[in-house]
mmCIF file of C-alpha atoms in Angstrom:
data_model
loop_
_atom_site.group_PDB
_atom_site.id
_atom_site.type_symbol
_atom_site.label_atom_id
_atom_site.label_comp_id
_atom_site.label_asym_id
_atom_site.label_seq_id
_atom_site.Cartn_x
_atom_site.Cartn_y
_atom_site.Cartn_z
ATOM 1 C CA MET A 1 -0.065 -0.217 -0.202
ATOM 2 C CA THR A 2 3.187 2.402 0.162
ATOM 3 C CA ASP A 3 4.539 1.541 -3.075
ATOM 4 C CA ALA A 4 5.400 5.227 -4.128
ATOM 5 C CA ALA A 5 4.836 4.525 -7.749
ATOM 6 C CA VAL A 6 1.175 4.173 -6.807
ATOM 7 C CA LEU A 7 1.017 7.623 -5.431
ATOM 8 C CA LEU A 8 0.026 10.665 -7.148
ATOM 9 C CA SER A 9 1.319 13.834 -6.521
ATOM 10 C CA GLY A 10 1.007 17.639 -7.810
ATOM 11 C CA GLU A 11 -3.207 17.226 -8.265
ATOM 12 C CA PRO A 12 -3.547 21.010 -7.056
ATOM 13 C CA LEU A 13 -6.109 21.578 -4.610
ATOM 14 C CA HIS A 14 -8.383 24.442 -4.188
ATOM 15 C CA PRO A 15 -10.832 26.049 -1.748
ATOM 16 C CA ALA A 16 -13.504 25.555 -3.223
ATOM 17 C CA ASP A 17 -12.868 21.421 -4.148
ATOM 18 C CA SER A 18 -14.960 19.134 -2.842
ATOM 19 C CA ASP A 19 -12.560 17.890 -0.097
ATOM 20 C CA TYR A 20 -10.874 20.868 0.751
ATOM 21 C CA GLY A 21 -13.366 21.140 3.904
ATOM 22 C CA VAL A 22 -11.716 17.759 5.071
ATOM 23 C CA PHE A 23 -8.102 19.028 4.405
ATOM 24 C CA VAL A 24 -8.883 21.937 6.484
ATOM 25 C CA GLY A 25 -10.633 19.436 9.737
ATOM 26 C CA ALA A 26 -7.934 17.484 9.135
ATOM 27 C CA LEU A 27 -5.102 20.182 9.604
ATOM 28 C CA ALA A 28 -7.606 21.342 12.431
ATOM 29 C CA ALA A 29 -7.981 17.744 14.175
ATOM 30 C CA GLU A 30 -4.118 17.979 14.473
ATOM 31 C CA GLY A 31 -3.504 21.739 15.982
ATOM 32 C CA LEU A 32 -2.015 22.820 12.951
ATOM 33 C CA PRO A 33 -2.510 25.789 11.506
ATOM 34 C CA THR A 34 -5.502 27.063 8.933
ATOM 35 C CA ASP A 35 -5.657 30.978 9.534
ATOM 36 C CA ASP A 36 -3.575 31.412 6.288
ATOM 37 C CA LEU A 37 -4.239 28.847 3.863
ATOM 38 C CA THR A 38 -6.041 30.849 1.266
ATOM 39 C CA GLU A 39 -3.270 33.680 1.211
ATOM 40 C CA PRO A 40 -1.403 33.955 -2.510
ATOM 41 C CA GLY A 41 1.818 32.043 -2.180
ATOM 42 C CA ARG A 42 0.493 28.935 -0.627
ATOM 43 C CA ILE A 43 0.230 25.527 -3.302
ATOM 44 C CA PHE A 44 -1.564 22.860 -1.688
ATOM 45 C CA VAL A 45 -1.802 19.232 -3.517
ATOM 46 C CA ARG A 46 -3.900 15.680 -2.042
ATOM 47 C CA VAL A 47 -1.922 12.385 -2.480
ATOM 48 C CA ARG A 48 -3.993 9.609 -3.553
ATOM 49 C CA LEU A 49 -3.255 6.217 -3.463
ATOM 50 C CA ASP A 50 -5.454 4.303 -6.353
ATOM 51 C CA ASP A 51 -8.107 7.129 -6.508
ATOM 52 C CA ARG A 52 -8.431 7.816 -2.545
ATOM 53 C CA PRO A 53 -6.547 10.926 -1.063
ATOM 54 C CA ILE A 54 -4.780 9.678 1.476
ATOM 55 C CA GLY A 55 -3.069 12.876 2.866
ATOM 56 C CA TYR A 56 -2.477 16.550 2.195
ATOM 57 C CA GLY A 57 0.411 18.890 2.297
ATOM 58 C CA GLY A 58 1.566 22.184 0.823
ATOM 59 C CA TYR A 59 4.493 24.384 0.614
ATOM 60 C CA GLU A 60 5.596 28.596 -0.123
ATOM 61 C CA VAL A 61 8.692 28.826 -2.760
ATOM 62 C CA PHE A 62 11.147 31.202 -1.765
ATOM 63 C CA GLY A 63 12.957 31.831 -4.374
ATOM 64 C CA GLU A 64 15.410 28.430 -3.674
ATOM 65 C CA ASP A 65 13.468 27.737 -0.143
ATOM 66 C CA ALA A 66 9.932 26.460 0.321
ATOM 67 C CA LEU A 67 8.637 26.035 3.725
ATOM 68 C CA LEU A 68 6.230 23.027 4.088
ATOM 69 C CA ARG A 69 3.283 23.577 4.985
ATOM 70 C CA SER A 70 0.441 21.771 6.577
ATOM 71 C CA LEU A 71 1.438 17.719 5.908
ATOM 72 C CA VAL A 72 -1.511 15.537 7.187
ATOM 73 C CA VAL A 73 -2.554 11.815 6.425
ATOM 74 C CA LEU A 74 -6.027 11.343 7.144
ATOM 75 C CA PRO A 75 -7.203 9.588 10.578
ATOM 76 C CA GLY A 76 -7.810 5.610 9.234
ATOM 77 C CA LEU A 77 -4.680 5.431 7.257
ATOM 78 C CA ARG A 78 -1.815 6.220 9.688
ATOM 79 C CA GLY A 79 0.681 4.413 11.227
ATOM 80 C CA ARG A 80 1.057 2.315 7.754
ATOM 81 C CA GLY A 81 4.366 4.656 6.355
ATOM 82 C CA LEU A 82 2.131 6.993 4.436
ATOM 83 C CA GLY A 83 3.388 10.080 5.926
ATOM 84 C CA ARG A 84 6.911 9.527 4.707
ATOM 85 C CA GLN A 85 5.252 9.536 0.666
ATOM 86 C CA VAL A 86 3.151 12.296 1.505
ATOM 87 C CA THR A 87 5.558 14.057 2.153
ATOM 88 C CA GLU A 88 8.562 12.948 -0.459
ATOM 89 C CA ALA A 89 5.418 14.315 -2.869
ATOM 90 C CA VAL A 90 4.988 17.518 -1.677
ATOM 91 C CA LEU A 91 9.013 17.507 -1.521
ATOM 92 C CA ARG A 92 9.254 16.423 -5.141
ATOM 93 C CA GLU A 93 6.805 19.805 -5.613
ATOM 94 C CA ALA A 94 8.497 22.103 -3.940
ATOM 95 C CA ALA A 95 11.718 20.696 -6.163
ATOM 96 C CA GLY A 96 9.366 21.114 -9.553
ATOM 97 C CA ALA A 97 8.856 24.540 -8.477
ATOM 98 C CA GLY A 98 12.887 25.480 -8.608
ATOM 99 C CA ALA A 99 12.894 24.942 -4.563
ATOM 100 C CA ARG A 100 16.428 23.532 -3.741
ATOM 101 C CA ARG A 101 16.283 23.590 0.386
ATOM 102 C CA ALA A 102 13.056 22.778 2.228
ATOM 103 C CA TRP A 103 12.227 23.841 5.673
ATOM 104 C CA LEU A 104 9.352 22.966 8.374
ATOM 105 C CA LEU A 105 8.323 23.856 11.564
ATOM 106 C CA THR A 106 7.054 21.422 14.107
ATOM 107 C CA THR A 107 6.227 21.011 17.740
ATOM 108 C CA THR A 108 5.382 17.182 17.289
ATOM 109 C CA ALA A 109 7.230 15.057 14.645
ATOM 110 C CA ALA A 110 10.870 16.183 14.404
ATOM 111 C CA PRO A 111 12.051 12.781 14.877
ATOM 112 C CA PHE A 112 9.323 11.750 12.024
ATOM 113 C CA PHE A 113 11.228 14.396 10.157
ATOM 114 C CA GLU A 114 14.617 13.608 11.423
ATOM 115 C CA ARG A 115 13.800 10.131 9.997
ATOM 116 C CA LEU A 116 14.220 11.756 6.801
ATOM 117 C CA GLY A 117 16.534 13.433 6.795
ATOM 118 C CA PHE A 118 15.804 16.830 8.463
ATOM 119 C CA VAL A 119 18.262 18.235 10.626
ATOM 120 C CA GLY A 120 17.306 21.269 13.572
ATOM 121 C CA ILE A 121 18.789 24.610 12.793
ATOM 122 C CA ALA A 122 18.462 27.364 15.173
ATOM 123 C CA ARG A 123 15.657 30.525 13.587
ATOM 124 C CA ALA A 124 18.584 33.001 13.758
ATOM 125 C CA ASP A 125 20.440 30.676 10.767
ATOM 126 C CA ALA A 126 17.246 30.442 9.023
ATOM 127 C CA PRO A 127 16.770 32.904 5.686
ATOM 128 C CA GLU A 128 15.192 35.743 5.923
ATOM 129 C CA SER A 129 12.453 34.533 3.620
ATOM 130 C CA ILE A 130 12.063 32.174 6.065
ATOM 131 C CA ARG A 131 11.685 33.613 9.559
ATOM 132 C CA SER A 132 9.799 36.463 7.809
ATOM 133 C CA THR A 133 6.417 34.105 6.801
ATOM 134 C CA ARG A 134 3.618 33.940 8.430
ATOM 135 C CA GLN A 135 3.838 30.725 10.177
ATOM 136 C CA ALA A 136 7.642 31.732 11.229
ATOM 137 C CA ALA A 137 6.715 34.775 12.814
ATOM 138 C CA SER A 138 3.568 34.271 14.296
ATOM 139 C CA LEU A 139 1.846 31.050 13.507
ATOM 140 C CA CYS A 140 3.856 28.417 15.028
ATOM 141 C CA PRO A 141 4.909 29.147 19.029
ATOM 142 C CA SER A 142 8.718 29.715 19.052
ATOM 143 C CA SER A 143 9.061 26.003 20.702
ATOM 144 C CA ALA A 144 8.318 24.655 17.301
ATOM 145 C CA ALA A 145 11.335 23.245 16.210
ATOM 146 C CA LEU A 146 12.481 24.664 12.989
ATOM 147 C CA MET A 147 14.229 21.669 10.503
ATOM 148 C CA THR A 148 15.740 21.827 7.183
ATOM 149 C CA ARG A 149 17.244 19.555 4.281
ATOM 150 C CA SER A 150 18.625 19.562 0.683
ATOM 151 C CA LEU A 151 16.272 18.494 -2.130
ATOM 152 C CA ALA A 152 18.902 18.094 -4.747
ATOM 153 C CA PRO A 153 19.278 15.408 -6.362
ATOM 154 C CA LYS A 154 21.265 12.339 -5.432
ATOM 155 C CA ALA A 155 24.775 12.041 -7.008
#
């Protein structure tokens, strides 16, 4: 069920889509920010397996940097390795949009993202474009871990 070749990425998710409410509800249930989802510059995708949504994720691109946003696997599908698949699908989309480095903020999932190659970094060491995002500046608490990972192709 976790075959990456079966997962579809890059299917845009818009507020008018029928499952947009499911996306927002899943984020809210996990305590993830929803206040700024419709602001310009945010790109969200649904990730499907066999034509069935399994999760959602998003990103914002700032030159060669992308801030990952709102990664969530739907309830009932967790614990099957799909979080990794959703994350990798969103990372592929961000790389396809020109990003070479991914950034994220998390209050609870640092060990999960470490397993995907992310490393913690002091906020002061992040680019200003990432530090000044609404998510970094106000939506996420100062206790949230800032993590980063290269999106450069593996040699």
